Structure formats: C-alpha cells, structure tokens
N, CA, C and O of each residue as an XYZ file, in Angstrom:
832
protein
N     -18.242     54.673      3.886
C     -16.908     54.123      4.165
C     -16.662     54.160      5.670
O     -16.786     55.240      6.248
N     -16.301     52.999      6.391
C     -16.358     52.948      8.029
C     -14.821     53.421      8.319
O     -13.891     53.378      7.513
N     -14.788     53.863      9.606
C     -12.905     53.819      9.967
C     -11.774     53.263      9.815
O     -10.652     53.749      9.668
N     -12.209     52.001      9.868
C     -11.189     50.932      9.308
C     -11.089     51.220      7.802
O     -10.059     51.860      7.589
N     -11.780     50.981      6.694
C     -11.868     50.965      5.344
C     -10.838     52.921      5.093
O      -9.947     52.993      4.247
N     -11.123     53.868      5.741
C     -10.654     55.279      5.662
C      -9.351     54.868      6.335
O      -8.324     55.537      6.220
N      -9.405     54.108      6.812
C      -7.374     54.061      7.364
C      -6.837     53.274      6.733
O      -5.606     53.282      6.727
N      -7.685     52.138      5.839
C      -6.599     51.286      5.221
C      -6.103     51.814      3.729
O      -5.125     51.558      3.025
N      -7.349     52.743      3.585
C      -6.821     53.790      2.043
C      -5.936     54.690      2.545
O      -4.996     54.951      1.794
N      -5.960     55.213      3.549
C      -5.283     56.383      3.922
C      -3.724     55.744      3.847
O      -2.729     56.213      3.295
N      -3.904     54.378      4.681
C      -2.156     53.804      4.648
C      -1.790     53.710      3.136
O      -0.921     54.363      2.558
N      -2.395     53.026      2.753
C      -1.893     52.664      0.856
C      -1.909     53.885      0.185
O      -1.488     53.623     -0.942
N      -2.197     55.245      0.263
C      -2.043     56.115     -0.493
C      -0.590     56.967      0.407
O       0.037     57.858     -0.165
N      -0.298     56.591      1.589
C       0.591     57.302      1.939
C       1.619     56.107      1.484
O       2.734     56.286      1.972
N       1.534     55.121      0.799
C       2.783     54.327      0.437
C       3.426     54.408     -0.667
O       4.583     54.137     -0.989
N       2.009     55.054     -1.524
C       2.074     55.146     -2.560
C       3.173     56.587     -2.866
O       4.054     56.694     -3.718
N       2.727     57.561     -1.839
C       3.412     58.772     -2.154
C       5.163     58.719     -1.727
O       6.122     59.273     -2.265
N       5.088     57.864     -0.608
C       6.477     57.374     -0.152
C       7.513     56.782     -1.318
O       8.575     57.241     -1.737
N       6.735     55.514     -1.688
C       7.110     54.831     -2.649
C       7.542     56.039     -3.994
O       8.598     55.803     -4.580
N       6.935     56.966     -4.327
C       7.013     57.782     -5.521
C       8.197     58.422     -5.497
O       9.149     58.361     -6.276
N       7.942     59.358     -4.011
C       9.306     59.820     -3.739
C      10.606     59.686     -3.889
O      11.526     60.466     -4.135
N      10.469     57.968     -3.595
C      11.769     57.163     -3.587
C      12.517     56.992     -5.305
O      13.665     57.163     -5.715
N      11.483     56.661     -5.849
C      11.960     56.883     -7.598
C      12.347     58.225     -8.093
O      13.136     58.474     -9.004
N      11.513     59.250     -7.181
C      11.852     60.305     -7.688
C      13.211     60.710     -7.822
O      13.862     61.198     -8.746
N      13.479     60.355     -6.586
C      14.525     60.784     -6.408
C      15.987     60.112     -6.868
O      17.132     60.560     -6.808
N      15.460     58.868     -7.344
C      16.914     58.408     -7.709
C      16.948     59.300     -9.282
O      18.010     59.642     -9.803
N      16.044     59.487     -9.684
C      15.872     60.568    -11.249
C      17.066     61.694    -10.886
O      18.090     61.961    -11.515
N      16.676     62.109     -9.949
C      17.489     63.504     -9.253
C      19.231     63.119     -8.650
O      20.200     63.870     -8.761
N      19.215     62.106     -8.186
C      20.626     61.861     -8.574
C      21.066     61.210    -10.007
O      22.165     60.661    -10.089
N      20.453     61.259    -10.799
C      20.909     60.756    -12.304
C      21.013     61.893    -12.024
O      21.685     62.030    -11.001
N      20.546     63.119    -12.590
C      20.705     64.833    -12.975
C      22.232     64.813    -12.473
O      22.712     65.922    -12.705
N      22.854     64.250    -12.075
C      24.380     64.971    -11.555
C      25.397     63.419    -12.186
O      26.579     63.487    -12.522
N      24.827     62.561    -12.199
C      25.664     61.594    -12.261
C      25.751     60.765    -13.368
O      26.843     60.418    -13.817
N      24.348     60.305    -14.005
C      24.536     60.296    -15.264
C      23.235     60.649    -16.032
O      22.086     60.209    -15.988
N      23.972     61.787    -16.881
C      23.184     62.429    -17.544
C      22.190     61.766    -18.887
O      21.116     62.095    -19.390
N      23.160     60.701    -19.127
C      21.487     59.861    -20.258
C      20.977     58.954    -19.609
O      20.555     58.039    -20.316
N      20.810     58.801    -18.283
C      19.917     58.097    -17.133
C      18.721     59.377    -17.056
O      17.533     59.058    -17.041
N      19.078     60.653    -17.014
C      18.429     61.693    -16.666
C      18.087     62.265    -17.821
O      17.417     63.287    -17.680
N      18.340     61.924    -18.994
C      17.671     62.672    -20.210
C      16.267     61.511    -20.412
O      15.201     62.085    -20.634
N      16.216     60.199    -20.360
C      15.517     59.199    -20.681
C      14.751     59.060    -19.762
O      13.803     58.356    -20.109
N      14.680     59.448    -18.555
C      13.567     59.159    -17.601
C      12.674     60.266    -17.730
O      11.549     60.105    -17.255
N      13.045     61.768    -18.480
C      12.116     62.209    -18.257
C      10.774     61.909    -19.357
O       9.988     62.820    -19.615
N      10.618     60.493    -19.976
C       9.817     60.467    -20.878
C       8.954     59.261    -20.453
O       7.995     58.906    -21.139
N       9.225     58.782    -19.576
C       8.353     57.837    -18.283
C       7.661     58.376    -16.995
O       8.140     58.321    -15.863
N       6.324     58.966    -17.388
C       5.650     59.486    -16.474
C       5.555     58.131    -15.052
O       5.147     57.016    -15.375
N       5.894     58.352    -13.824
C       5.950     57.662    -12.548
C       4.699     57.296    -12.331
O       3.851     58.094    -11.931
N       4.489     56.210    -12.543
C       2.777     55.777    -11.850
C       3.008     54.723    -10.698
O       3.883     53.884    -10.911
N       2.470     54.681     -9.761
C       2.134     53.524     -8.661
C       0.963     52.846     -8.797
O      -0.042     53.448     -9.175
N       0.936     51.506     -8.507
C      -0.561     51.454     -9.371
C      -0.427     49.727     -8.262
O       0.370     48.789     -8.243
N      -2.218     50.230     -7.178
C      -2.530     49.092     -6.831
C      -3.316     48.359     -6.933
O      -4.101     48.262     -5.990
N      -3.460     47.667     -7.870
C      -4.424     46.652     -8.361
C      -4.123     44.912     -7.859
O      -3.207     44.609     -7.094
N      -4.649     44.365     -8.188
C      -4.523     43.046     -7.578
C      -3.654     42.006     -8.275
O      -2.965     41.109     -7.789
N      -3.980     42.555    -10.224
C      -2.758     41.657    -11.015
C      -1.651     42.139    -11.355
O      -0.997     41.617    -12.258
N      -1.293     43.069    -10.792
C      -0.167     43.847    -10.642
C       0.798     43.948     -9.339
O       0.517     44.734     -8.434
N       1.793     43.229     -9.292
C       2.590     42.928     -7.970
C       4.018     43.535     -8.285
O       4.905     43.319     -7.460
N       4.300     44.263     -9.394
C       5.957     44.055    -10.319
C       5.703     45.326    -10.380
O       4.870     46.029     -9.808
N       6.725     45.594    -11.333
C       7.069     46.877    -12.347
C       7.393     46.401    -13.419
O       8.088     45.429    -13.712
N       6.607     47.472    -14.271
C       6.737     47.248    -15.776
C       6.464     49.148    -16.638
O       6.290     50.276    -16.177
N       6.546     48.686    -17.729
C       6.539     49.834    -18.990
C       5.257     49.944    -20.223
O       4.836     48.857    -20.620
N       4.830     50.812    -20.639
C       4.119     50.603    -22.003
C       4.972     51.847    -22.602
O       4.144     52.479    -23.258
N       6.234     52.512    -22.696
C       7.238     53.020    -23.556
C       6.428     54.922    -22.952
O       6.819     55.868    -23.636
N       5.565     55.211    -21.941
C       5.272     56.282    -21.602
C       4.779     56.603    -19.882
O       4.570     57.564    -19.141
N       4.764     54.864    -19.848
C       4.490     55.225    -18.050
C       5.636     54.119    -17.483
O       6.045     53.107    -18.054
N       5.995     54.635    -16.225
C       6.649     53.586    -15.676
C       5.967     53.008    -14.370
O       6.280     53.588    -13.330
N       4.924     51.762    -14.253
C       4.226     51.131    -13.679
C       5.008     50.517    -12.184
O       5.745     49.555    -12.396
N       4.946     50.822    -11.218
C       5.651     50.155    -10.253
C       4.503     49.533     -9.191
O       3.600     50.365     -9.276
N       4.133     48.659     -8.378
C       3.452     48.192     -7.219
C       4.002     48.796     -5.726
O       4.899     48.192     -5.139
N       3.548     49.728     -5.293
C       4.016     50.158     -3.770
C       4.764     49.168     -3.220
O       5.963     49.248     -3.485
N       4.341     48.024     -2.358
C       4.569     47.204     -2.002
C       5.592     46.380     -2.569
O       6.528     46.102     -1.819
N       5.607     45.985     -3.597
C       6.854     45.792     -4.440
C       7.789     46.773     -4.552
O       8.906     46.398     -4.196
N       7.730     47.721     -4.866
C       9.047     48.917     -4.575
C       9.490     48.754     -2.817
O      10.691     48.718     -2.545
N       8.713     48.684     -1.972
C       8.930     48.609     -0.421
C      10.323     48.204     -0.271
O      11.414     48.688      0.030
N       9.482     46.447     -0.821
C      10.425     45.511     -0.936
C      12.276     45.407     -1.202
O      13.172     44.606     -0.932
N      12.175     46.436     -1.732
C      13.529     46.559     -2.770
C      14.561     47.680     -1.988
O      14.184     48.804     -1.659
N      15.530     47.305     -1.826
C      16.990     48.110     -1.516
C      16.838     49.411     -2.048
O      15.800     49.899     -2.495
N      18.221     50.061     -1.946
C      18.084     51.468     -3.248
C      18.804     51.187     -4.445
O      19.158     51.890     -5.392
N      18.923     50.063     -4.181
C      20.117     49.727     -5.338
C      19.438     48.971     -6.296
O      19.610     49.175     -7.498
N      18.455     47.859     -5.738
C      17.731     47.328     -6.641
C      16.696     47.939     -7.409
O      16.250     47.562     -8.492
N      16.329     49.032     -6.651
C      15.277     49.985     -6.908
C      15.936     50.917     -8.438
O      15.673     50.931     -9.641
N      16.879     51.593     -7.538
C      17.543     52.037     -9.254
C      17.513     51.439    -10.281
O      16.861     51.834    -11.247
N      18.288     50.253    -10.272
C      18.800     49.504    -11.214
C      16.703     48.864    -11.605
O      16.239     49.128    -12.714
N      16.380     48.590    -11.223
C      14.761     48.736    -11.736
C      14.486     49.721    -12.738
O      14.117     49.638    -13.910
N      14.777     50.739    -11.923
C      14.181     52.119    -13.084
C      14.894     52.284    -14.445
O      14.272     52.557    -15.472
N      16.469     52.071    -14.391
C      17.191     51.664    -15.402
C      16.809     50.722    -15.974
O      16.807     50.910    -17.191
N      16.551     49.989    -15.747
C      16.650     48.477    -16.809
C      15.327     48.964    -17.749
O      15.264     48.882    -18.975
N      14.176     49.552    -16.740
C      12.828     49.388    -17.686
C      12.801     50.227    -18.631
O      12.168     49.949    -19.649
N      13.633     51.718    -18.484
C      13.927     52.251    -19.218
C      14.867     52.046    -20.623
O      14.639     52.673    -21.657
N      15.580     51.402    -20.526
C      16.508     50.593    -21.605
C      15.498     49.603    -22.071
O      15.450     49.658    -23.300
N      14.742     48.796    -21.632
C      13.464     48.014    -22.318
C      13.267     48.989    -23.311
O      13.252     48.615    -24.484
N      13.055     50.620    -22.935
C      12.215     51.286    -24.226
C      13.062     50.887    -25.564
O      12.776     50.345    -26.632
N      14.599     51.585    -24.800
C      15.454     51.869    -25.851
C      15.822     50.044    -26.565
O      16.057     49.830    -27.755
N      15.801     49.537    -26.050
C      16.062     48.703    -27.184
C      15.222     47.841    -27.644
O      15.595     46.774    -28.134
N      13.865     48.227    -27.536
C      12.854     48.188    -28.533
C      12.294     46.755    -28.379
O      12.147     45.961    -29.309
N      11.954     46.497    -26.862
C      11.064     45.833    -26.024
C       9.458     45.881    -25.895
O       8.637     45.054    -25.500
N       9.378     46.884    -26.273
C       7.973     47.004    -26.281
C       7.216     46.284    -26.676
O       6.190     46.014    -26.051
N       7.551     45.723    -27.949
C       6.674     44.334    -28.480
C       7.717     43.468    -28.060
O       8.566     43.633    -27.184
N       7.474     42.330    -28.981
C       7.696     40.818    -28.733
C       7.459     40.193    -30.043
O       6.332     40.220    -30.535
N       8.353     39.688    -30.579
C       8.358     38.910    -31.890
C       7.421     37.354    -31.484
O       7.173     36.909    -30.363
N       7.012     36.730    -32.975
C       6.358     35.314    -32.238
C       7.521     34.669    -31.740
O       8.637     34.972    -32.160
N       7.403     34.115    -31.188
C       8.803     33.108    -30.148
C       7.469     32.048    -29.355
O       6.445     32.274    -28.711
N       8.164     30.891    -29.826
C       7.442     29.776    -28.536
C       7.660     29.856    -27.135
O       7.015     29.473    -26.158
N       8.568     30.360    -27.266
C       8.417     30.885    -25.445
C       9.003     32.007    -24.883
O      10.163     32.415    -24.819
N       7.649     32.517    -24.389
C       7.429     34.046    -23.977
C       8.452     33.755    -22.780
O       9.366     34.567    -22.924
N       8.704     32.936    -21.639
C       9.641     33.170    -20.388
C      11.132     33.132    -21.050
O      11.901     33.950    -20.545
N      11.578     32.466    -21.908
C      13.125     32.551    -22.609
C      12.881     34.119    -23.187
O      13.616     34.959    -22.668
N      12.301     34.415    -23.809
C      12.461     35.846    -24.861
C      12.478     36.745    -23.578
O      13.506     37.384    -23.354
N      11.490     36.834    -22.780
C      11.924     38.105    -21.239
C      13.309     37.771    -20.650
O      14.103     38.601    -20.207
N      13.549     35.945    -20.732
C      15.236     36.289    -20.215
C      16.098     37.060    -20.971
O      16.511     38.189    -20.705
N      16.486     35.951    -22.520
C      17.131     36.901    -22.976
C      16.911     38.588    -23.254
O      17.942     39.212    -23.504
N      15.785     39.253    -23.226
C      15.766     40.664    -23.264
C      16.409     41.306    -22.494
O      17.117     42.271    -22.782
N      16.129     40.571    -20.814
C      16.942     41.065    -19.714
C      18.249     40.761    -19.862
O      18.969     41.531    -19.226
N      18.707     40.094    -20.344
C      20.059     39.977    -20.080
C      21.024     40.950    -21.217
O      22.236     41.150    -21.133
N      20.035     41.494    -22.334
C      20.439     42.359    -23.476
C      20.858     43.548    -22.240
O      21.929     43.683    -21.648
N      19.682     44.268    -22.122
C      19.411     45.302    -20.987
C      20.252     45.430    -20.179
O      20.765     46.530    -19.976
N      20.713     43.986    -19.303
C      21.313     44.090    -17.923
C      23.092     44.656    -18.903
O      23.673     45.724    -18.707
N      23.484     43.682    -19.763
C      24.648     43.954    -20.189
C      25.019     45.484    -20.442
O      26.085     45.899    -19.989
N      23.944     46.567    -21.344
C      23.900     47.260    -21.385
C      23.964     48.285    -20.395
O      24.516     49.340    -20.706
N      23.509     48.147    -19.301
C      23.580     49.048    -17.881
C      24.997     48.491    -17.316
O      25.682     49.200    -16.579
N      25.272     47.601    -17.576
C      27.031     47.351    -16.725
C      27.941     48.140    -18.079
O      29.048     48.409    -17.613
N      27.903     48.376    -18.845
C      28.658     49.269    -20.013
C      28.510     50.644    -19.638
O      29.254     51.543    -20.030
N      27.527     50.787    -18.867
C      27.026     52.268    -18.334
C      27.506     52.679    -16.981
O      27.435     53.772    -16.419
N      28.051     51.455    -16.566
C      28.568     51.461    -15.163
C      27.689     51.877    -14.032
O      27.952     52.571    -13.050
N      26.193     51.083    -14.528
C      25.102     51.058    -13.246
C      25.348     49.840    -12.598
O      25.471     48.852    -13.322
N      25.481     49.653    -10.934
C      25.300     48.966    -10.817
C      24.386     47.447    -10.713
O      23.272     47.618    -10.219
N      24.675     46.138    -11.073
C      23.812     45.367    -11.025
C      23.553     44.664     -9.656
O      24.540     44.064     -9.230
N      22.049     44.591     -8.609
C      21.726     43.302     -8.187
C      22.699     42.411     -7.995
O      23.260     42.087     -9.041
N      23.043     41.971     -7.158
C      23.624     40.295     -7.125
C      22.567     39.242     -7.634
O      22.940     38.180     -8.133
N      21.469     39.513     -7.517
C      20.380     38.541     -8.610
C      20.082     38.969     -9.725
O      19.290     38.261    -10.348
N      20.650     40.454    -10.517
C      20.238     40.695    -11.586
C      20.343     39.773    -12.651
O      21.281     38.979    -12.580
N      19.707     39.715    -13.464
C      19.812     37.879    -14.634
C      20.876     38.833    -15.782
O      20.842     39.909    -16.378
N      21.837     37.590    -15.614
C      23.115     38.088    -16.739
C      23.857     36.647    -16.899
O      24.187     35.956    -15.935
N      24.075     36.287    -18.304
C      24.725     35.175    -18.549
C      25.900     35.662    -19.494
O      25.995     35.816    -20.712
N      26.859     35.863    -18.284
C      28.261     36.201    -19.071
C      29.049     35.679    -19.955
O      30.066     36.325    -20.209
N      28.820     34.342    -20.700
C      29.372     33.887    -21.685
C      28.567     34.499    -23.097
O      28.950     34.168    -24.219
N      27.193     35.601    -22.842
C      26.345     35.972    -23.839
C      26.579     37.465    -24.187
O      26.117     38.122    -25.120
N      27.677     37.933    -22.880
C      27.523     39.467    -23.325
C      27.598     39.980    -24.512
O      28.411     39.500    -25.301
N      26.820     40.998    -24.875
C      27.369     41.237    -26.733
C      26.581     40.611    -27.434
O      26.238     41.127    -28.497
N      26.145     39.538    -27.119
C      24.943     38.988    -27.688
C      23.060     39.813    -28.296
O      22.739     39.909    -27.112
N      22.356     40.128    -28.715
C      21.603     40.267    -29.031
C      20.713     39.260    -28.200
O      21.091     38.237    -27.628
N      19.348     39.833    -28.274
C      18.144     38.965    -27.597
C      17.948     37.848    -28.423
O      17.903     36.646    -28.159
N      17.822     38.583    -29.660
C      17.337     37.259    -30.491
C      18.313     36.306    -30.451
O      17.893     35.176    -30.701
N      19.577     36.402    -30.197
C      21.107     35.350    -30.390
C      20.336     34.455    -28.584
O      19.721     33.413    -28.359
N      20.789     35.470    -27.819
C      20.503     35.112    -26.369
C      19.160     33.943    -26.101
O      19.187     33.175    -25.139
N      18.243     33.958    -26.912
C      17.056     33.378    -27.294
C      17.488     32.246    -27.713
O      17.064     31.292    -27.061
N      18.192     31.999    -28.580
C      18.139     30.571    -29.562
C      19.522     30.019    -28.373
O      19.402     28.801    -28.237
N      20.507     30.459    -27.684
C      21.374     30.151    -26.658
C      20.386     29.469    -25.868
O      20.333     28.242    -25.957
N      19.558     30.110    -25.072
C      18.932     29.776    -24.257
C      17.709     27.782    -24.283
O      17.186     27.019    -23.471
N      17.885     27.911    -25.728
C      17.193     26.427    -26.383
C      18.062     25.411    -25.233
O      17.471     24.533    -24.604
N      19.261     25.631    -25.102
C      20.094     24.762    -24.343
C      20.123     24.646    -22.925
O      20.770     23.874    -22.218
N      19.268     25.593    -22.611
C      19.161     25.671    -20.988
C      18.715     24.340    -20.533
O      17.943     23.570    -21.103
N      19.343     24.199    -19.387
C      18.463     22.353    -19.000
C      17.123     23.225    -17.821
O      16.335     22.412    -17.338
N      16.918     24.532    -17.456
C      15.364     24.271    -16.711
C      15.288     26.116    -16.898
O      16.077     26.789    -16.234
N      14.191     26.870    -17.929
C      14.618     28.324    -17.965
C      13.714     28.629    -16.536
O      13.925     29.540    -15.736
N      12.945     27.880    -16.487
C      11.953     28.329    -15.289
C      12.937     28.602    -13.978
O      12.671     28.972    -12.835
N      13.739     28.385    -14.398
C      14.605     28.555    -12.299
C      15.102     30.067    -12.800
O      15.476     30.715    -11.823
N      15.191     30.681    -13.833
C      15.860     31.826    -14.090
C      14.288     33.313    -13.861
O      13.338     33.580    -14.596
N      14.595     33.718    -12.947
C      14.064     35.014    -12.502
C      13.711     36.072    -12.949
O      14.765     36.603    -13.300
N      12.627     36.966    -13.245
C      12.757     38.225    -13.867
C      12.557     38.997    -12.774
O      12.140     38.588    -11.690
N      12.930     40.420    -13.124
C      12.506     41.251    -11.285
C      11.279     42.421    -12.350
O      10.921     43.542    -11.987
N      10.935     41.848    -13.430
C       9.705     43.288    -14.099
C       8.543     41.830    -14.961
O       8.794     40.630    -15.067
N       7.409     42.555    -15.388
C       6.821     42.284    -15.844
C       7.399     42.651    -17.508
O       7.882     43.759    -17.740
N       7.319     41.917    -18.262
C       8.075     42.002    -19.980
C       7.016     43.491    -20.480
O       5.904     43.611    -19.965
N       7.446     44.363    -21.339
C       6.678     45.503    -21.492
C       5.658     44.614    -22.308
O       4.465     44.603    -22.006
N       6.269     43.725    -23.556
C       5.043     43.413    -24.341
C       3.740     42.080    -23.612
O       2.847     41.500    -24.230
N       4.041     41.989    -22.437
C       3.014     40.940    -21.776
C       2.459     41.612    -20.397
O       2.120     40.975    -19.399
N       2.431     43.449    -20.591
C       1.973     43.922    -19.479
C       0.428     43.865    -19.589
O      -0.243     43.705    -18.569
N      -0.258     44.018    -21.043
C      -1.872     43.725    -20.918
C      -2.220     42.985    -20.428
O      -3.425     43.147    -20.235
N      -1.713     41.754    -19.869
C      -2.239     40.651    -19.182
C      -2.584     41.335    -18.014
O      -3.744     41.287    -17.604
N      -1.527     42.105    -17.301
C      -1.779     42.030    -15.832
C      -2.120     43.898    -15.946
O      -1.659     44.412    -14.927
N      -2.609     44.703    -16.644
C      -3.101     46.248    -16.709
C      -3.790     46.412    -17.862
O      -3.277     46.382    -18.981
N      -5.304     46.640    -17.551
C      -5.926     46.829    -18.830
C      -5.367     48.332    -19.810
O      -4.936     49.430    -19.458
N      -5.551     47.902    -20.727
C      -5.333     49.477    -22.352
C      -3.546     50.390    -21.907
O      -3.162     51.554    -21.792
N      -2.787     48.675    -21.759
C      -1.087     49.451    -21.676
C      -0.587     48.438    -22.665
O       0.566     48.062    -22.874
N      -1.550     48.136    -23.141
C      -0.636     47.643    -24.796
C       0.228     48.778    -25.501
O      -0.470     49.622    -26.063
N       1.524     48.961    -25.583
C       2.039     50.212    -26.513
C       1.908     49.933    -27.520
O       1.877     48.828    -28.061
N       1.746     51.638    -28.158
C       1.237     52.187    -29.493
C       2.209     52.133    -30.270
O       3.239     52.597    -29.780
N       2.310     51.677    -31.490
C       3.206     51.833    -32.623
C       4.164     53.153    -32.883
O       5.239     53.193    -33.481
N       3.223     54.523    -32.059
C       3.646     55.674    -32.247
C       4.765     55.748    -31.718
O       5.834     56.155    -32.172
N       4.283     55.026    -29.974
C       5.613     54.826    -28.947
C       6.660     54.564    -29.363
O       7.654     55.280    -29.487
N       6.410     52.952    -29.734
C       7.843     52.430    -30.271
C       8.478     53.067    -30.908
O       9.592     53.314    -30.447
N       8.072     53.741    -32.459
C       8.868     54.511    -32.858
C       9.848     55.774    -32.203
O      11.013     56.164    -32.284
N       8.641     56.118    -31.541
C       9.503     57.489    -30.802
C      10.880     56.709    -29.921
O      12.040     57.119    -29.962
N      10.539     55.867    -29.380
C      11.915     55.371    -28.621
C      13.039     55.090    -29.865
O      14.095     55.724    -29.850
N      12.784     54.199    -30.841
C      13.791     54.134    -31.623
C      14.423     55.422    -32.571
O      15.407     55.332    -33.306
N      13.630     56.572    -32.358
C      14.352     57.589    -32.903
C      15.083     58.705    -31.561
O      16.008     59.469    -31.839
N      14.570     58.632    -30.340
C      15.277     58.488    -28.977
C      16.552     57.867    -28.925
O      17.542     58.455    -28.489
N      16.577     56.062    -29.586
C      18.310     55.747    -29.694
C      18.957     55.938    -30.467
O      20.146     55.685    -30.277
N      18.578     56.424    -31.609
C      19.414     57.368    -32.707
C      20.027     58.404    -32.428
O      21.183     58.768    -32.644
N      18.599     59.162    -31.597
C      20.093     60.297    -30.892
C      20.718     60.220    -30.047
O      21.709     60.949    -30.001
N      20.443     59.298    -28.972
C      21.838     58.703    -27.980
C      22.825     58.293    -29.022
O      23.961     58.635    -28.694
N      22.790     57.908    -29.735
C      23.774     57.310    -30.471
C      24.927     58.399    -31.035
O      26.069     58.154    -31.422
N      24.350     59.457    -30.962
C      25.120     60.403    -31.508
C      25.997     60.895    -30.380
O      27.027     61.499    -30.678
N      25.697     60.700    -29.166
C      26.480     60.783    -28.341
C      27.777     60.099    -27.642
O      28.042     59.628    -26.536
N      28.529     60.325    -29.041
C      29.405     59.593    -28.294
C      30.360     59.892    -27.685
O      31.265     59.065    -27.796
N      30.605     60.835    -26.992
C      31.437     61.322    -25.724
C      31.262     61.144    -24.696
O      32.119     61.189    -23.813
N      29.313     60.732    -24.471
C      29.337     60.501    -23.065
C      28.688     59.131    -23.293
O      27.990     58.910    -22.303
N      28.612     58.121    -24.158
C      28.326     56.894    -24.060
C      29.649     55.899    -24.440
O      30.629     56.111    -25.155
N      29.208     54.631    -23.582
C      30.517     53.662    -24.339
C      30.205     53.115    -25.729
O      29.143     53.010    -26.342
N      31.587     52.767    -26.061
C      31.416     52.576    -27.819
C      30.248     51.716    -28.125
O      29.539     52.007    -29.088
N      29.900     50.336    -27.141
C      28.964     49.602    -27.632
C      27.592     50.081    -27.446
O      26.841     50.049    -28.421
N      27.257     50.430    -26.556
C      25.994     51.072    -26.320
C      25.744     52.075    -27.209
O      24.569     52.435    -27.132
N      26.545     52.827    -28.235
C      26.464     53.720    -29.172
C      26.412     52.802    -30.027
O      25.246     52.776    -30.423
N      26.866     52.215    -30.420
C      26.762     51.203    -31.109
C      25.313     50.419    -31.519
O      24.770     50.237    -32.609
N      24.932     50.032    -30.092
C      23.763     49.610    -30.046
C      22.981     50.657    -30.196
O      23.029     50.894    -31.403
N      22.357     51.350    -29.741
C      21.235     52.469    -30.041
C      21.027     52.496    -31.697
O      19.921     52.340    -32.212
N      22.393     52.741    -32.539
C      22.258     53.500    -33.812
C      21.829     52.581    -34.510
O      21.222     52.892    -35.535
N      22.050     50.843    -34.095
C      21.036     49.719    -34.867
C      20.170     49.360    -34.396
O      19.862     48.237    -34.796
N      19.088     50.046    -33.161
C      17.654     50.191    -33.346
C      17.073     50.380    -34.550
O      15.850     50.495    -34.634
C-alpha cells in the first residue's frame, strides 16, 4: 500500500468515525427528550458503510446503514429526522414490500406514512421531507392507490433507500422474518404507552 492509498483510507475511516459520532449523538439527546426515540434506537446497531452502491441510508430492521459522505451532506436536522424516519420504517412494518407495480409510489407512500407519524411525535420535518397533507391519516396502502393520480411520481424524492429494496444496493441485508416480527411485537408495546405517545401513533402501533 503506497502513501497516497494509506492517506486516502486513513481520511475515509476518520469520516467514518466523525460521521458515527454525529448519529451517536443525536441518540443521546433523544435520552432526555424523547424517550421512545431513545428506547427504539437502541435496537439499530450504527453501521457506516463505504461501498460504491451505497450512497443513502437505509435499514434491514437490526442495522442502521448510513454512507459517510451522505451523512456529511446533511444538516443536524436532516440528519435526525433520517435516523427517525428509518427507525419508524421498522415500526410500521417496512421491512418487506407487498407486490405493487410500482416499487417508486409504494417508497413514497411509506414515507409519507412515517413522515406523518414523526410530526405526531413532534420531530421536526426537512422542508423537503415528502408529506402530502391532504393524505395524513392515511395508510401506505390508501397513500399508494392516491398516488395512481399523480401526473409525474418520479419528481417526488426519497432521502433513504426503501428497507425492502436495500439487497439491491448491500449484499445478505434482506430482513429476516424473525426481524419483522420482533418489530411488530416492539409496536405493541409502544402502544401500550399511552401517556407518553399521541393517541394516533398508539393507535397505529397496536394495528401492526
């Protein structure tokens, strides 16, 4: 390995640890601020991961996949609201993907399930976070057959890779059946919480 090749690993692994830090730590202000932000992250081990078909962040319901360089990119606000959203992917049972003719409508509407759900939580959203406010309350699958009417879905944005179309771009992060389950018995017991959740989001969890 020549000097150049030892400094250009040396930079990408110190981005990587930078970059880690930075998630870490928004975990550590959940611990004070909101506490089922901070009960649910601790079941997403933090990975950075630089590979070449990997530019995003994404989930398989036990790691949370981020790109250095792509985290760089991002505010602290967008960055949070990242770690939130992918985490709510678990909980509302994202992990797979029903057949649907089109995989880019089913990641919108999922996101926009998700995004609704984190503004009930009073996280903040992105000014580009994808939310179609005449759908709030809506379900993915409702949000899905809405979306038939879109005149172009391609102009509509995702900021993650969909959990169930992460094998494309990371080999053996297909999630396990075991996973899924464990998350949906994860929103059963949020659900029981209802003192510190809002009515719908309790709501939602307990019909996972």
């Amino acid at each position: 390995m020549d000097i150049q090749t030892c400094s250009l690993t040396a930079s990408v692994t110190s981005q990587q640890e930078r970059e880690l830090a930075k998630w870490q730590a928004d975990r550590d202000t959940w611990a004070n601020t909101l506490p089922v932000m901070n009960f649910l992250s601790q079941f997403l081990t933090l990975t950075p991961v630089v590979a070449p078909s990997f530019d995003s962040a994404s989930t398989d319901g036990r790691h949370l996949y981020f790109c250095p360089r792509y985290s760089a990119s991002l505010s602290d606000e967008s960055r949070r609201f990242l770690q939130a959203h992918l985490l709510w992917h678990c909980v509302a049972g994202h992990l797979t993907a029903p057949l649907v003719a089109n995989h880019h409508r089913w990641h919108l509407a999922c996101d926009h399930e998700v995004n609704a759900l984190l503004l009930e939580l009073g996280i903040t959203l992105p000014f580009d976070a994808l939310l179609f406010p005449v759908c709030v309350g809506r379900s993915a699958r409702k949000v899905y057959r809405w979306l038939e009417g879109h005149p172009n879905t391609s102009l509509e944005k995702t900021a993650d890779i969909h959990p169930a179309a992460l094998w494309a771009h990371l080999p053996n992060t297909t999630p396990e059946q075991s996973t899924v389950t464990l998350w949906r018995h994860r929103a059963h017991l949020l659900a029981r919480e209802t003192d510190t959740l809002p009515e719908r989001v309790a709501k939602f969890c307990e019909s996972r």
